[in-house]
Tab-separated table of C-alpha atoms in Angstrom:
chain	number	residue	atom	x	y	z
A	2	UNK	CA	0.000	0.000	0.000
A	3	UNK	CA	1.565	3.559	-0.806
A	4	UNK	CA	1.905	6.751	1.053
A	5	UNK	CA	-0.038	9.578	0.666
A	6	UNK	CA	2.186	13.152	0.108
A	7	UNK	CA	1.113	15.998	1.654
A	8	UNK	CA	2.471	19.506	0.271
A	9	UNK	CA	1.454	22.559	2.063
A	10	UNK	CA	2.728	26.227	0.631
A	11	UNK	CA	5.785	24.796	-1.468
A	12	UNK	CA	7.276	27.478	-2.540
A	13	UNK	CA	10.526	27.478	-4.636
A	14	UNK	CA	12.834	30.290	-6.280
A	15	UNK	CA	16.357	30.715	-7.988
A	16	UNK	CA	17.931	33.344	-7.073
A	17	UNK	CA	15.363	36.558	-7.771
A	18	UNK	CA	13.344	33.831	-9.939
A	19	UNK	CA	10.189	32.084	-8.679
A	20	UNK	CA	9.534	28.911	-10.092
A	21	UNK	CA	6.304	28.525	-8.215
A	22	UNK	CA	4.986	29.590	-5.227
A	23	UNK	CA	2.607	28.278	-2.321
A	24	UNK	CA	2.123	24.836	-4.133
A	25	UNK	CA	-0.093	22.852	-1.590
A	26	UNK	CA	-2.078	19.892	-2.775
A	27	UNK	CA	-2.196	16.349	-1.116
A	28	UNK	CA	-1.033	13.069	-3.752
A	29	UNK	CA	-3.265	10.630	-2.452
A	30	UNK	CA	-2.070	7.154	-1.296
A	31	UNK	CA	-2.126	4.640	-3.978
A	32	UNK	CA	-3.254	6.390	-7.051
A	33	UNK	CA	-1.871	7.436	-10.190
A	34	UNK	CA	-1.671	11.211	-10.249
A	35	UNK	CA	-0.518	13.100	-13.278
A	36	UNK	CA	1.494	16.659	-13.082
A	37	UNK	CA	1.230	18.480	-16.335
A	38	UNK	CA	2.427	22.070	-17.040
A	39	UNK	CA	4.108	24.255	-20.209
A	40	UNK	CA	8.149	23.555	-21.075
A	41	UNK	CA	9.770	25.852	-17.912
A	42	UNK	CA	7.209	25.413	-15.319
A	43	UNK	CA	9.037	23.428	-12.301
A	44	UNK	CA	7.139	19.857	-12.712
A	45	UNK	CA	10.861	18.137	-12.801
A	46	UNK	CA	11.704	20.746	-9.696
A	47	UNK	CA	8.678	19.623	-7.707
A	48	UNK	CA	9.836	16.093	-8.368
A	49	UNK	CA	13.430	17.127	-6.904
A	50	UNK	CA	11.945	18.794	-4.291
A	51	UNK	CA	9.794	15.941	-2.671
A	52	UNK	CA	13.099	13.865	-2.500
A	53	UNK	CA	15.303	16.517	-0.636
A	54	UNK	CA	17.622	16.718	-3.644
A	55	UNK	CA	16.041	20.577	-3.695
A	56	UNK	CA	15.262	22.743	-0.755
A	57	UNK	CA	12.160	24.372	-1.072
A	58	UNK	CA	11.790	28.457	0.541
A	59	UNK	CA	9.206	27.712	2.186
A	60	UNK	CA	6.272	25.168	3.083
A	61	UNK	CA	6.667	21.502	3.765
A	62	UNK	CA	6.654	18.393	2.444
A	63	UNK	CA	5.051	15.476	4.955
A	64	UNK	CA	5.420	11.785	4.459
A	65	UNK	CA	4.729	9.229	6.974
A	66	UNK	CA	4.968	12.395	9.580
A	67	UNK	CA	8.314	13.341	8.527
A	68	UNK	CA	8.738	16.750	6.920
A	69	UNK	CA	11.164	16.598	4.136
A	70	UNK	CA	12.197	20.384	3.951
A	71	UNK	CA	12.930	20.648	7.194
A	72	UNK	CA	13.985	16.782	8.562
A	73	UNK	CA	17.757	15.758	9.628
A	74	UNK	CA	19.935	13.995	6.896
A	75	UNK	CA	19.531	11.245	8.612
A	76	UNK	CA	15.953	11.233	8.651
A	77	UNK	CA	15.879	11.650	5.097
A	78	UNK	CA	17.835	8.952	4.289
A	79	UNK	CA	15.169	6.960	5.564
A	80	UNK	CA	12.520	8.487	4.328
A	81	UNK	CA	14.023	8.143	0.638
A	82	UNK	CA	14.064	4.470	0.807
A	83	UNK	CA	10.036	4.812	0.691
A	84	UNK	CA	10.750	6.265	-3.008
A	85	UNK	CA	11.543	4.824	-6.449
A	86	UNK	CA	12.278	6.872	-9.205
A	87	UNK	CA	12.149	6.748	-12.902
A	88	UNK	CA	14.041	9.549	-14.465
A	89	UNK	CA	13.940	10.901	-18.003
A	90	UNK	CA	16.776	9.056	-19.764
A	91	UNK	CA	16.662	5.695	-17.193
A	92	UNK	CA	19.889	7.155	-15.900
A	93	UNK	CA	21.299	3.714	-16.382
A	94	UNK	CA	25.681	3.074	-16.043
A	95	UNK	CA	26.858	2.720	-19.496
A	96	UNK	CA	29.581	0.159	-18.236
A	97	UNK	CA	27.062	-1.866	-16.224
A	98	UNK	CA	24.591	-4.736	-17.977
A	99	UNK	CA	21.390	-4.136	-17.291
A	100	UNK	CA	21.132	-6.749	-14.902
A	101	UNK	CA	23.647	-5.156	-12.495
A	102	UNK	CA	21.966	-1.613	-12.880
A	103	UNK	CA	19.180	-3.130	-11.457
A	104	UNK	CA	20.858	-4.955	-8.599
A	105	UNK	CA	22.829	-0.997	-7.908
A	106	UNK	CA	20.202	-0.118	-5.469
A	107	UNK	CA	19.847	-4.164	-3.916
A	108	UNK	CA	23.885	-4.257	-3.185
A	109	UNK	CA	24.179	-0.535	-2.183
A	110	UNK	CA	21.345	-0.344	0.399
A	111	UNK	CA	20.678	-3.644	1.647
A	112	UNK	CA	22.815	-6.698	2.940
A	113	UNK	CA	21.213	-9.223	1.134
A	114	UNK	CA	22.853	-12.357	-0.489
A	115	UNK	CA	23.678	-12.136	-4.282
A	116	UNK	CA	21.197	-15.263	-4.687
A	117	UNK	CA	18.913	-12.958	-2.889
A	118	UNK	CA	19.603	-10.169	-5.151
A	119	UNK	CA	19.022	-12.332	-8.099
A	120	UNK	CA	15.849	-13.454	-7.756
A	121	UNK	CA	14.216	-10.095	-6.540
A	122	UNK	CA	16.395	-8.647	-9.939
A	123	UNK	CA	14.653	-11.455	-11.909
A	124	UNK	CA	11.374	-10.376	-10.755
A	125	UNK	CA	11.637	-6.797	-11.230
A	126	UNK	CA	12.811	-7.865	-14.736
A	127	UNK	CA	9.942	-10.121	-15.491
A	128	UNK	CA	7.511	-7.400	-14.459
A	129	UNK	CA	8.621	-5.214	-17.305
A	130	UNK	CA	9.436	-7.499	-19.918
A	131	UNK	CA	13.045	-7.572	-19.882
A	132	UNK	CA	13.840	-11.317	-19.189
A	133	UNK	CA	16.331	-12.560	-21.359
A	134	UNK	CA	17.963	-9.179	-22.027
A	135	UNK	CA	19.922	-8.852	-18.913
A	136	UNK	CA	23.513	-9.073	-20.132
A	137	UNK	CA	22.860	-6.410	-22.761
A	138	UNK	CA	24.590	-2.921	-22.113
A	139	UNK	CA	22.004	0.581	-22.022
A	140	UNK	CA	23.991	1.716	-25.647
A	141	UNK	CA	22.492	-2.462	-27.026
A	142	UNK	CA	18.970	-1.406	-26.123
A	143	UNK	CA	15.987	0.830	-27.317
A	144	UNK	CA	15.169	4.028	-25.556
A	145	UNK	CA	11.976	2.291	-24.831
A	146	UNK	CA	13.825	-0.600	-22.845
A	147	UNK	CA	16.471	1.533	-21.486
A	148	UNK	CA	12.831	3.175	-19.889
A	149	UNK	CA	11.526	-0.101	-18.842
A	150	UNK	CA	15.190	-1.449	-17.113
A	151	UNK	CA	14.789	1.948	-15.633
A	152	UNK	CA	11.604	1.536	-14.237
A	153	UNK	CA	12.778	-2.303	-13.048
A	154	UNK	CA	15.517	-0.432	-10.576
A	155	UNK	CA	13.161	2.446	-9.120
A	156	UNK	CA	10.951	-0.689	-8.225
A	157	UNK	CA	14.115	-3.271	-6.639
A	158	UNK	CA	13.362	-1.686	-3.482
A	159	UNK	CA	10.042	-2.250	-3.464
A	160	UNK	CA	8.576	1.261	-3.071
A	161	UNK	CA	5.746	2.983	-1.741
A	162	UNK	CA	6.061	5.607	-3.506
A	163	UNK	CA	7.030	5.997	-7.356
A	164	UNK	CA	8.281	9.368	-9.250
A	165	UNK	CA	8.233	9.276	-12.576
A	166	UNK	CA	10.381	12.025	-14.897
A	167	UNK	CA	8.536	12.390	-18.286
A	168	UNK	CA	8.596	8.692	-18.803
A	169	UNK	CA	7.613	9.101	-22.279
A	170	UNK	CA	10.016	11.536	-23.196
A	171	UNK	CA	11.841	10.710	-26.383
A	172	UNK	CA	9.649	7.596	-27.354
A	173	UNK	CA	7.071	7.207	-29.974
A	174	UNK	CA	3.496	6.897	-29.503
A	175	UNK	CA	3.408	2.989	-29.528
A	176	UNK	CA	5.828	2.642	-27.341
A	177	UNK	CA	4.309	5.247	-24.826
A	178	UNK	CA	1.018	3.583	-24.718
A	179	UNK	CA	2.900	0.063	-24.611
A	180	UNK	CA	4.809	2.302	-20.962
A	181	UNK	CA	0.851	3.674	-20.228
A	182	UNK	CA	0.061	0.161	-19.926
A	183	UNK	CA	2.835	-0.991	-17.844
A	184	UNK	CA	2.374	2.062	-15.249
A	185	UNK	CA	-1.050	0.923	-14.873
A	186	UNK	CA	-0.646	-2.616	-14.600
A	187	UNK	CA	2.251	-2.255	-12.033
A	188	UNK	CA	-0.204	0.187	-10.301
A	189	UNK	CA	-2.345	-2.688	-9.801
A	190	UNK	CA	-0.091	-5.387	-8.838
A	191	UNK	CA	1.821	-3.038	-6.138
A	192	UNK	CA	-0.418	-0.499	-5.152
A	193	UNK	CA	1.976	1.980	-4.861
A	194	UNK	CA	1.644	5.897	-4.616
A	195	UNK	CA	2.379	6.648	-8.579
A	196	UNK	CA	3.077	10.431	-9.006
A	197	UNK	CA	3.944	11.587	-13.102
A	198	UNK	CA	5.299	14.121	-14.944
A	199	UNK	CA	4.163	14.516	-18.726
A	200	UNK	CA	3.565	16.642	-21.549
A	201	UNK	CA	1.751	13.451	-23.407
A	202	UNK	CA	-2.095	14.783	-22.888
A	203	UNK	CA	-3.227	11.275	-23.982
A	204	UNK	CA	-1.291	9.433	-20.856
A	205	UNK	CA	-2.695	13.067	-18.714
A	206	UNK	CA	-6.301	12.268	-20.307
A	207	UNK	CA	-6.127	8.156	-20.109
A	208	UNK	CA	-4.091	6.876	-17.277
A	209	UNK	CA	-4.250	8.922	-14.089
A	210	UNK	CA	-6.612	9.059	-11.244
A	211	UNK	CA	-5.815	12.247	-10.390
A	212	UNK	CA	-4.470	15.365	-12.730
A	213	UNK	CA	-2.056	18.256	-11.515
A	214	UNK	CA	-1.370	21.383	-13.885
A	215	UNK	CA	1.357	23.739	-12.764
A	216	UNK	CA	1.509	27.306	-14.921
A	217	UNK	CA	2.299	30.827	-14.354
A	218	UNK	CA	4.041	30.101	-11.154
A	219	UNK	CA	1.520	28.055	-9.492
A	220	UNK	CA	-0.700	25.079	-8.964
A	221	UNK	CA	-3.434	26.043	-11.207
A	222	UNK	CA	-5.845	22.524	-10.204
A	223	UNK	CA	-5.289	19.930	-8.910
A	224	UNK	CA	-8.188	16.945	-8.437
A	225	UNK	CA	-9.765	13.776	-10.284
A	226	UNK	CA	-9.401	13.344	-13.686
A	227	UNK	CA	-13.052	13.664	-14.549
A	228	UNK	CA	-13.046	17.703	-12.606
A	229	UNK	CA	-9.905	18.920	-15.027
A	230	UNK	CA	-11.000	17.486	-17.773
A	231	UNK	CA	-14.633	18.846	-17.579
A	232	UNK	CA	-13.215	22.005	-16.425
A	233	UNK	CA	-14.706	25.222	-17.938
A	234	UNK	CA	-10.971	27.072	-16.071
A	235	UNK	CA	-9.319	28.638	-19.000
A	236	UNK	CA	-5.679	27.334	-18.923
A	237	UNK	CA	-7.009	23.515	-17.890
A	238	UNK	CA	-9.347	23.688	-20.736
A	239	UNK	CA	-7.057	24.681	-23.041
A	240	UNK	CA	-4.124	22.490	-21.772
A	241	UNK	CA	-6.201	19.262	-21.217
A	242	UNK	CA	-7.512	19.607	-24.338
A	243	UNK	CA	-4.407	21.164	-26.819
A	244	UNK	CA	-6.273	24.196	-28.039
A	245	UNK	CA	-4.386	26.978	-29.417
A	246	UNK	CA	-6.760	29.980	-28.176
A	247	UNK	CA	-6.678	30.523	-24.379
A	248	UNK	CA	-4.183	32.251	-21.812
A	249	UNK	CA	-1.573	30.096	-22.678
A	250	UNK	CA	0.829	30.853	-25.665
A	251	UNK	CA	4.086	29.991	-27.088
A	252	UNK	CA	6.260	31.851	-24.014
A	253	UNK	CA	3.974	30.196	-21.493
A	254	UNK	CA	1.789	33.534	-21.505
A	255	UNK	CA	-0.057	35.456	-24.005
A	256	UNK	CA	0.542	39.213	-23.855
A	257	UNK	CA	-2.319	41.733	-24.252
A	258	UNK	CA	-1.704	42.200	-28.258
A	259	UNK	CA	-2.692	38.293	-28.338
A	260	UNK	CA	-5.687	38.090	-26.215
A	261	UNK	CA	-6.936	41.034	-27.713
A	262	UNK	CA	-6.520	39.198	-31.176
A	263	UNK	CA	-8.655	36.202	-29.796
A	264	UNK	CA	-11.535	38.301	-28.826
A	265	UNK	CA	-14.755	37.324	-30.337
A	266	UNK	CA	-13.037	34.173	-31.004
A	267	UNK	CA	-15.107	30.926	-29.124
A	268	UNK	CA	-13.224	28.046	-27.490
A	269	UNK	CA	-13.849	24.729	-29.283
A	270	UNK	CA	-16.098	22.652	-27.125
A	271	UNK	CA	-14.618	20.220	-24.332
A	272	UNK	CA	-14.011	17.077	-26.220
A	273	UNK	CA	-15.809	13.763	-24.266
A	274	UNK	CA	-13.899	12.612	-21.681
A	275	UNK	CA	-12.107	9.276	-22.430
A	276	UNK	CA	-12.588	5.730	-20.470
A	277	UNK	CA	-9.668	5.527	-18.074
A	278	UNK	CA	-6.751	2.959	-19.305
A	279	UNK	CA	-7.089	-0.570	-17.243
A	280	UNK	CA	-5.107	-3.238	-16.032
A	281	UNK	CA	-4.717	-5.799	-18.353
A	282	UNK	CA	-6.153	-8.547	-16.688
A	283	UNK	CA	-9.843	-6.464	-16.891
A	284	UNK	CA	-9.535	-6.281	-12.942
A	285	UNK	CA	-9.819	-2.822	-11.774
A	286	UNK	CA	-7.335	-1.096	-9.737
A	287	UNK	CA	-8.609	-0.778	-5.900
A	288	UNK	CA	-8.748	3.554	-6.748
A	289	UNK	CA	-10.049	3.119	-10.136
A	290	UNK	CA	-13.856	4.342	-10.091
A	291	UNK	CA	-16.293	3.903	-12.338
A	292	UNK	CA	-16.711	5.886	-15.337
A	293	UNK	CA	-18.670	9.118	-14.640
A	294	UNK	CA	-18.854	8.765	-10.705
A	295	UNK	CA	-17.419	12.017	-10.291
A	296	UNK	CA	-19.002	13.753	-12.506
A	297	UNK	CA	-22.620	12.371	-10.990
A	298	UNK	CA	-21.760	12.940	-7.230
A	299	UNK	CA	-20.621	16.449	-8.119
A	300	UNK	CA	-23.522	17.564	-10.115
A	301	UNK	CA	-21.210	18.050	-13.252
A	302	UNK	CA	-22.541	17.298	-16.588
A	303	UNK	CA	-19.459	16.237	-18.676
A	304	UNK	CA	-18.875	16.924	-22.323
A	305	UNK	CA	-21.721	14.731	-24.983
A	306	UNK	CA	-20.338	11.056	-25.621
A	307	UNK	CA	-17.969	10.710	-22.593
A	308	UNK	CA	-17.126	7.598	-21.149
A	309	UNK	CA	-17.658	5.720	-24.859
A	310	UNK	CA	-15.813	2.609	-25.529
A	311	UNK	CA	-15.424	3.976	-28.917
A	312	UNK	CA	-14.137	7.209	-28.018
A	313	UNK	CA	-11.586	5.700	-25.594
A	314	UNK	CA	-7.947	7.262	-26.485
A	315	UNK	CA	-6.182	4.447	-24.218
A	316	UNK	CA	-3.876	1.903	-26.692
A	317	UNK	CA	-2.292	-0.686	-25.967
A	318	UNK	CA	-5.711	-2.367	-24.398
């Protein structure tokens, strides 16, 4: 079972500039949550952040009652065993096989035997579909595997809590919705807290339980997928749904001449709200709802045709 994260007025700066600023939102234990935001916005920061590499100003960061931004080293250290992480380019040694960049993590923090070691590699392995390519070196493999092996060494340590760095970045869209798949299906099987950074808006619209979107220097929503993506809020509506007119332009914000050119102009409709992506097996995650719940308990109408099979954007299914 996973951890839930709570962040209470995060706020982060370099120097004189503010990446963002009273951040507080609570990941919830166990779900798949999705943190979206323009090129420059501090979703790779945040991730830094809620491992003590980064510092935040101000605010905290609570897990398990220990507050990241302001706990001993010590404590830390502990606390970071709770955490696997996938970063954007796997991060795997060149001179190691992929088997022993798995086992890094297994002979560096723990004192188990190396038959030990082996089977809980070969596991991790299986789970991603990497047996039989364990002697092969990172520069051998596809940037999709070198993802996946990755992804096999955040989860060695068996995790409560997984980060992932713009998993997709750099593959095509196959292989993304072949990684979709496998974040959802390892969702299911270890119940871990899952907590992603994308630009993809089909893994944002398909895959999560929850949706984040950082911009302008703050947490613009955060909540269940069905409330941002039925959203009438300018900037999710326009994000969510890759629309070109909207408070968003191509240096994060539109200045005056730009809005001013869009007035008069009507925002496309919200397009219907996709079936969530689910485990293989057909067996629903234990914080996957049904389609529409939220939307019904909250007295939100979403947009015509949601929740379709045929108008599902999930591959891979």
């Amino acid at each position: 079972m996973g951890v839930e994260i709570k962040i209470n007025n995060l706020s982060k700066s370099f120097g004189k500039q503010l990446i963002w600023g009273d951040v507080t939102l609570t990941v919830p234990a166990g779900e798949v949550s999705v943190m979206l935001g323009p090129s420059g916005t501090g979703k790779s920061v945040l991730l830094k952040t809620l491992i003590g590499l980064l510092k935040p100003d101000q605010g905290s960061v609570v897990i398990e009652g220990t507050d990241i931004a302001s706990c001993s080293e010590k404590e830390l250290y502990e606390i970071r065993k709770l955490f696997g992480v996938l970063f954007q380019d796997g991060a795997m040694f060149g001179s190691m096989n992929l088997y022993d960049n798995v086992a890094f993590p297994l002979r560096e923090h723990t004192k188990k035997s190396e038959t030990e070691i082996r089977n809980i590699v070969m596991e991790k392995m299986d789970l991603v579909g990497l047996i039989g390519a364990e002697d092969k070196l990172p520069g051998e493999i596809s940037g999709g595997m070198r993802k996946r092996a990755g992804l096999a060494r955040a989860l060695v340590l068996d995790p409560e809590i997984v980060l992932f760095d713009e998993p997709d970045s750099g593959l095509d869209p196959v292989r993304t919705a072949f990684l979709n798949q496998l974040i959802v299906d390892l969702n299911a099987q270890i119940d871990a807290t899952f907590l992603i950074v994308t630009h993809d808006i089909n893994t944002a619209r398909t895959v999560p339980d929850n949706i984040g979107l950082l911009y302008h220097r703050h947490l613009a929503m955060f909540g269940p997928r069905e409330m941002l993506l039925s959203s009438e809020e300018p900037v999710v509506r326009q994000f969510l749904n890759a629309q070109r007119i909207g408070p968003i332009g191509m240096s994060e914000e539109k200045d005056a001449d730009e809005l001013e050119a869009e007035k008069g102009e009507e925002m496309p409709p919200l397009p219907p709200i996709p079936l969530q992506l689910e485990p293989s097996n057909g067996i629903a995650r234990r914080s996957q709802r049904e389609p529409g719940a939220w939307c019904q308990e909250n007295g939100v109408t979403p947009p015509p045709n949601s929740f379709q099979p045929t108008m599902s954007m999930a591959t891979g299914s």
